[in-house]
């Protein structure tokens, strides 16, 4: 077994992997920022694109299929891989937005933990800009209790946070340069602090799963097959985006979000 994979299995994460050159990361960032500028008077469309990026933005779909990401993901999940979601996590310069300690799989309504997140940096992720922090080995237990806070500056949908205390001294800073990525397990404890730098902190999170996983509800949700085959048919396999925020894709994404909300917001006393 590769040394990095042994470390991933032991700690629940590994970084850094270089995915593309810094110039390519800058190009992706420019495309994202052009999109943000185009939709600056339409915050709903911008929010939809940021949150469902691989379904609505063609260049993001391409990133999710790039071999530099898929190769290590295959080492973890095997040859057959779906993308369940991909979204940008953006922190503006000198803002208080943060991400509380949490485990990703808590509210995703999936039957197992055959999942890995690739987090690709499109700007520098440093301690100052609020890079992610992981707690080594925290993925080996089960999902622990979370409570909702709905804190205004928490970037998670329900401001959920672990009920157990995390010793900050145990945490590892996930420092990444533009074009590098980290991989993390869906049960690893992680979070991130505010961006105190003068630049935006931009990361693209891609949620890869194996096709044998299922939602815990009867309805199928959407996913895209990016490697191998799907012999289980537990998800609606959707095509590549037809264009930038294509109306048919938007309609499909909205249907999918309505289904996902039944578990993503289950038990919450208000909407995100
Ligand atoms: O971008 C961040 O700081 C946190 C992202 C995160 O929680 C995730 O990708 O699972």
GROMACS .gro file of C-alpha atoms and ligand atoms in nm:
model
  282
    1UNK     CA    1   0.000   0.000   0.000
    2UNK     CA    2   0.124   0.352  -0.080
    3UNK     CA    3   0.254   0.539   0.225
    4UNK     CA    4   0.003   0.822   0.170
    5UNK     CA    5  -0.288   0.575   0.164
    6UNK     CA    6  -0.174   0.411   0.486
    7UNK     CA    7  -0.161   0.758   0.641
    8UNK     CA    8  -0.507   0.843   0.505
    9UNK     CA    9  -0.649   0.527   0.660
   10UNK     CA   10  -0.482   0.598   0.993
   11UNK     CA   11  -0.559   0.968   1.019
   12UNK     CA   12  -0.872   1.008   0.802
   13UNK     CA   13  -0.712   1.257   0.563
   14UNK     CA   14  -0.408   1.325   0.348
   15UNK     CA   15  -0.264   1.642   0.194
   16UNK     CA   16  -0.122   1.805  -0.007
   17UNK     CA   17  -0.175   1.655  -0.352
   18UNK     CA   18  -0.093   1.877  -0.648
   19UNK     CA   19  -0.392   1.867  -0.885
   20UNK     CA   20  -0.300   2.137  -1.133
   21UNK     CA   21  -0.050   2.417  -1.181
   22UNK     CA   22  -0.101   2.744  -0.997
   23UNK     CA   23  -0.173   2.918  -1.330
   24UNK     CA   24  -0.460   2.673  -1.394
   25UNK     CA   25  -0.598   2.734  -1.045
   26UNK     CA   26  -0.587   3.108  -1.115
   27UNK     CA   27  -0.770   3.052  -1.444
   28UNK     CA   28  -1.044   2.855  -1.262
   29UNK     CA   29  -1.067   3.130  -1.002
   30UNK     CA   30  -1.109   3.391  -1.277
   31UNK     CA   31  -1.388   3.187  -1.437
   32UNK     CA   32  -1.563   3.155  -1.101
   33UNK     CA   33  -1.528   3.526  -1.033
   34UNK     CA   34  -1.659   3.614  -1.380
   35UNK     CA   35  -1.965   3.403  -1.301
   36UNK     CA   36  -2.008   3.572  -0.963
   37UNK     CA   37  -1.987   3.909  -1.131
   38UNK     CA   38  -2.239   3.808  -1.401
   39UNK     CA   39  -2.490   3.704  -1.134
   40UNK     CA   40  -2.414   3.982  -0.884
   41UNK     CA   41  -2.773   4.112  -0.910
   42UNK     CA   42  -2.919   3.762  -0.887
   43UNK     CA   43  -2.806   3.622  -0.550
   44UNK     CA   44  -3.035   3.317  -0.577
   45UNK     CA   45  -2.869   3.199  -0.900
   46UNK     CA   46  -2.524   3.269  -0.758
   47UNK     CA   47  -2.607   3.069  -0.445
   48UNK     CA   48  -2.742   2.780  -0.650
   49UNK     CA   49  -2.431   2.772  -0.870
   50UNK     CA   50  -2.192   2.787  -0.573
   51UNK     CA   51  -2.379   2.511  -0.389
   52UNK     CA   52  -2.439   2.275  -0.684
   53UNK     CA   53  -2.130   2.366  -0.877
   54UNK     CA   54  -2.064   2.051  -1.082
   55UNK     CA   55  -2.428   2.039  -1.199
   56UNK     CA   56  -2.444   2.399  -1.314
   57UNK     CA   57  -2.089   2.506  -1.406
   58UNK     CA   58  -1.917   2.312  -1.688
   59UNK     CA   59  -1.558   2.383  -1.580
   60UNK     CA   60  -1.634   2.248  -1.232
   61UNK     CA   61  -1.776   1.927  -1.380
   62UNK     CA   62  -1.446   1.893  -1.570
   63UNK     CA   63  -1.246   1.936  -1.249
   64UNK     CA   64  -1.447   1.657  -1.082
   65UNK     CA   65  -1.343   1.423  -1.367
   66UNK     CA   66  -0.974   1.511  -1.374
   67UNK     CA   67  -0.738   1.217  -1.335
   68UNK     CA   68  -0.509   1.394  -1.088
   69UNK     CA   69  -0.801   1.389  -0.843
   70UNK     CA   70  -0.963   1.061  -0.948
   71UNK     CA   71  -0.645   0.853  -0.927
   72UNK     CA   72  -0.596   0.889  -0.551
   73UNK     CA   73  -0.975   0.877  -0.495
   74UNK     CA   74  -0.982   0.538  -0.678
   75UNK     CA   75  -0.714   0.413  -0.438
   76UNK     CA   76  -0.954   0.484  -0.153
   77UNK     CA   77  -1.296   0.401  -0.303
   78UNK     CA   78  -1.217   0.160  -0.586
   79UNK     CA   79  -1.281   0.204  -0.961
   80UNK     CA   80  -1.653   0.294  -0.956
   81UNK     CA   81  -1.715   0.649  -0.843
   82UNK     CA   82  -2.004   0.895  -0.835
   83UNK     CA   83  -2.002   1.263  -0.752
   84UNK     CA   84  -2.287   1.327  -0.508
   85UNK     CA   85  -2.231   1.702  -0.476
   86UNK     CA   86  -1.971   1.967  -0.535
   87UNK     CA   87  -1.975   2.314  -0.384
   88UNK     CA   88  -1.749   2.613  -0.329
   89UNK     CA   89  -1.656   2.726   0.021
   90UNK     CA   90  -1.570   3.093  -0.009
   91UNK     CA   91  -1.458   3.320   0.274
   92UNK     CA   92  -1.427   3.687   0.192
   93UNK     CA   93  -1.118   3.879   0.314
   94UNK     CA   94  -1.127   3.996   0.676
   95UNK     CA   95  -1.467   3.846   0.756
   96UNK     CA   96  -1.589   3.643   1.051
   97UNK     CA   97  -1.733   3.351   0.850
   98UNK     CA   98  -1.618   3.020   0.990
   99UNK     CA   99  -1.705   2.650   0.987
  100UNK     CA  100  -1.777   2.479   1.317
  101UNK     CA  101  -1.636   2.138   1.408
  102UNK     CA  102  -1.844   1.873   1.235
  103UNK     CA  103  -1.848   1.538   1.053
  104UNK     CA  104  -1.971   1.558   0.694
  105UNK     CA  105  -2.178   1.239   0.684
  106UNK     CA  106  -2.398   1.341   0.978
  107UNK     CA  107  -2.691   1.471   0.772
  108UNK     CA  108  -2.631   1.329   0.425
  109UNK     CA  109  -2.876   1.040   0.468
  110UNK     CA  110  -2.638   0.782   0.319
  111UNK     CA  111  -2.631   0.420   0.426
  112UNK     CA  112  -2.256   0.388   0.471
  113UNK     CA  113  -1.932   0.584   0.481
  114UNK     CA  114  -1.782   0.498   0.140
  115UNK     CA  115  -1.718   0.863   0.074
  116UNK     CA  116  -1.422   1.093   0.037
  117UNK     CA  117  -1.410   1.468  -0.007
  118UNK     CA  118  -1.154   1.630  -0.233
  119UNK     CA  119  -1.106   1.995  -0.130
  120UNK     CA  120  -0.926   2.183  -0.406
  121UNK     CA  121  -0.772   2.522  -0.325
  122UNK     CA  122  -0.828   2.800  -0.581
  123UNK     CA  123  -0.655   3.056  -0.358
  124UNK     CA  124  -0.407   3.020  -0.076
  125UNK     CA  125  -0.551   2.828   0.220
  126UNK     CA  126  -0.330   2.934   0.511
  127UNK     CA  127  -0.379   2.961   0.886
  128UNK     CA  128  -0.438   3.335   0.833
  129UNK     CA  129  -0.697   3.284   0.558
  130UNK     CA  130  -0.887   3.018   0.759
  131UNK     CA  131  -0.773   2.687   0.612
  132UNK     CA  132  -0.946   2.367   0.724
  133UNK     CA  133  -0.834   2.187   1.039
  134UNK     CA  134  -0.858   1.810   1.085
  135UNK     CA  135  -0.840   1.597   1.400
  136UNK     CA  136  -0.621   1.294   1.317
  137UNK     CA  137  -0.786   0.957   1.377
  138UNK     CA  138  -1.130   1.104   1.456
  139UNK     CA  139  -1.289   0.916   1.162
  140UNK     CA  140  -1.251   0.574   1.327
  141UNK     CA  141  -1.544   0.610   1.569
  142UNK     CA  142  -1.900   0.664   1.455
  143UNK     CA  143  -2.105   0.976   1.390
  144UNK     CA  144  -2.128   1.167   1.715
  145UNK     CA  145  -2.406   1.397   1.824
  146UNK     CA  146  -2.427   1.744   1.665
  147UNK     CA  147  -2.635   2.043   1.769
  148UNK     CA  148  -2.777   2.314   1.545
  149UNK     CA  149  -2.670   2.672   1.611
  150UNK     CA  150  -2.786   2.849   1.293
  151UNK     CA  151  -2.509   3.099   1.377
  152UNK     CA  152  -2.520   3.379   1.123
  153UNK     CA  153  -2.153   3.360   1.025
  154UNK     CA  154  -2.132   2.979   1.022
  155UNK     CA  155  -2.111   2.862   0.660
  156UNK     CA  156  -2.276   2.524   0.732
  157UNK     CA  157  -2.643   2.491   0.636
  158UNK     CA  158  -2.770   2.451   0.993
  159UNK     CA  159  -2.464   2.581   1.175
  160UNK     CA  160  -2.425   2.233   1.313
  161UNK     CA  161  -2.143   2.158   1.554
  162UNK     CA  162  -2.011   1.858   1.741
  163UNK     CA  163  -2.149   1.827   2.091
  164UNK     CA  164  -1.817   1.681   2.212
  165UNK     CA  165  -1.533   1.923   2.282
  166UNK     CA  166  -1.243   1.924   2.041
  167UNK     CA  167  -0.900   2.000   2.178
  168UNK     CA  168  -0.765   2.259   1.931
  169UNK     CA  169  -0.413   2.140   2.009
  170UNK     CA  170  -0.494   1.803   1.851
  171UNK     CA  171  -0.595   1.968   1.523
  172UNK     CA  172  -0.378   1.986   1.212
  173UNK     CA  173  -0.389   2.293   0.982
  174UNK     CA  174  -0.460   2.198   0.620
  175UNK     CA  175  -0.236   2.453   0.451
  176UNK     CA  176  -0.273   2.439   0.071
  177UNK     CA  177  -0.138   2.641  -0.221
  178UNK     CA  178  -0.364   2.722  -0.519
  179UNK     CA  179  -0.399   2.403  -0.726
  180UNK     CA  180  -0.337   2.167  -0.432
  181UNK     CA  181  -0.598   1.950  -0.266
  182UNK     CA  182  -0.663   1.755   0.050
  183UNK     CA  183  -0.867   1.434   0.076
  184UNK     CA  184  -1.074   1.369   0.387
  185UNK     CA  185  -1.300   1.095   0.518
  186UNK     CA  186  -1.667   1.178   0.583
  187UNK     CA  187  -1.637   1.108   0.954
  188UNK     CA  188  -1.321   1.304   1.032
  189UNK     CA  189  -1.374   1.596   1.274
  190UNK     CA  190  -1.302   1.918   1.086
  191UNK     CA  191  -1.378   2.289   1.079
  192UNK     CA  192  -1.211   2.619   0.992
  193UNK     CA  193  -1.159   2.966   1.138
  194UNK     CA  194  -1.232   3.310   0.996
  195UNK     CA  195  -1.035   3.461   0.709
  196UNK     CA  196  -0.807   3.729   0.851
  197UNK     CA  197  -0.610   3.772   0.530
  198UNK     CA  198  -0.657   4.033   0.257
  199UNK     CA  199  -0.748   3.778  -0.011
  200UNK     CA  200  -1.053   3.558  -0.060
  201UNK     CA  201  -1.017   3.198   0.056
  202UNK     CA  202  -1.174   2.978  -0.212
  203UNK     CA  203  -1.202   2.600  -0.202
  204UNK     CA  204  -1.398   2.356  -0.415
  205UNK     CA  205  -1.529   2.057  -0.217
  206UNK     CA  206  -1.614   1.748  -0.425
  207UNK     CA  207  -1.806   1.463  -0.257
  208UNK     CA  208  -1.713   1.129  -0.413
  209UNK     CA  209  -1.908   0.814  -0.319
  210UNK     CA  210  -1.929   0.452  -0.433
  211UNK     CA  211  -2.242   0.345  -0.625
  212UNK     CA  212  -2.332   0.078  -0.367
  213UNK     CA  213  -2.424   0.353  -0.120
  214UNK     CA  214  -2.794   0.444  -0.095
  215UNK     CA  215  -3.001   0.721   0.052
  216UNK     CA  216  -3.182   0.617   0.368
  217UNK     CA  217  -3.508   0.747   0.219
  218UNK     CA  218  -3.695   0.571  -0.063
  219UNK     CA  219  -3.645   0.844  -0.320
  220UNK     CA  220  -3.334   0.851  -0.536
  221UNK     CA  221  -3.113   1.158  -0.540
  222UNK     CA  222  -2.896   1.272  -0.833
  223UNK     CA  223  -2.531   1.184  -0.887
  224UNK     CA  224  -2.283   1.184  -1.174
  225UNK     CA  225  -2.080   0.879  -1.274
  226UNK     CA  226  -1.720   0.997  -1.315
  227UNK     CA  227  -1.532   0.666  -1.310
  228UNK     CA  228  -1.608   0.300  -1.386
  229UNK     CA  229  -1.962   0.164  -1.387
  230UNK     CA  230  -2.272   0.177  -1.170
  231UNK     CA  231  -2.432  -0.164  -1.140
  232UNK     CA  232  -2.650  -0.070  -0.842
  233UNK     CA  233  -2.877   0.207  -0.982
  234UNK     CA  234  -2.933   0.357  -0.637
  235UNK     CA  235  -2.904   0.714  -0.771
  236UNK     CA  236  -3.041   0.903  -1.074
  237UNK     CA  237  -2.737   0.937  -1.294
  238UNK     CA  238  -2.736   1.282  -1.450
  239UNK     CA  239  -2.541   1.413  -1.749
  240UNK     CA  240  -2.274   1.679  -1.764
  241UNK     CA  241  -2.412   2.035  -1.733
  242UNK     CA  242  -2.560   2.157  -2.063
  243UNK     CA  243  -2.409   2.502  -2.014
  244UNK     CA  244  -2.359   2.766  -1.749
  245UNK     CA  245  -2.672   2.764  -1.529
  246UNK     CA  246  -2.877   2.601  -1.803
  247UNK     CA  247  -3.253   2.627  -1.724
  248UNK     CA  248  -3.310   2.249  -1.758
  249UNK     CA  249  -3.018   2.178  -1.525
  250UNK     CA  250  -3.150   2.436  -1.277
  251UNK     CA  251  -3.491   2.268  -1.274
  252UNK     CA  252  -3.330   1.928  -1.213
  253UNK     CA  253  -3.107   2.064  -0.937
  254UNK     CA  254  -3.406   2.224  -0.764
  255UNK     CA  255  -3.593   1.892  -0.768
  256UNK     CA  256  -3.288   1.720  -0.623
  257UNK     CA  257  -3.243   1.983  -0.349
  258UNK     CA  258  -3.609   1.940  -0.248
  259UNK     CA  259  -3.547   1.568  -0.195
  260UNK     CA  260  -3.212   1.621  -0.018
  261UNK     CA  261  -3.365   1.877   0.221
  262UNK     CA  262  -3.574   1.598   0.374
  263UNK     CA  263  -3.260   1.453   0.533
  264UNK     CA  264  -3.020   1.749   0.525
  265UNK     CA  265  -3.259   1.954   0.736
  266UNK     CA  266  -3.424   1.662   0.921
  267UNK     CA  267  -3.507   1.751   1.280
  268UNK     CA  268  -3.400   2.116   1.235
  269UNK     CA  269  -3.643   2.370   1.375
  270UNK     CA  270  -3.590   2.606   1.083
  271UNK     CA  271  -3.463   2.617   0.727
  272UNK     CA  272  -3.105   2.700   0.631
  273LIG     O1  273  -1.403   2.508   0.355
  273LIG     C1  274  -1.400   2.484   0.475
  273LIG     O2  275  -1.339   2.554   0.554
  273LIG     C2  276  -1.469   2.361   0.530
  273LIG     C3  277  -1.523   2.272   0.423
  273LIG     C4  278  -1.586   2.148   0.476
  273LIG     O3  279  -1.633   2.141   0.585
  273LIG     C5  280  -1.588   2.032   0.387
  273LIG     O4  281  -1.544   2.042   0.272
  273LIG     O5  282  -1.634   1.926   0.431
   0.00000   0.00000   0.00000
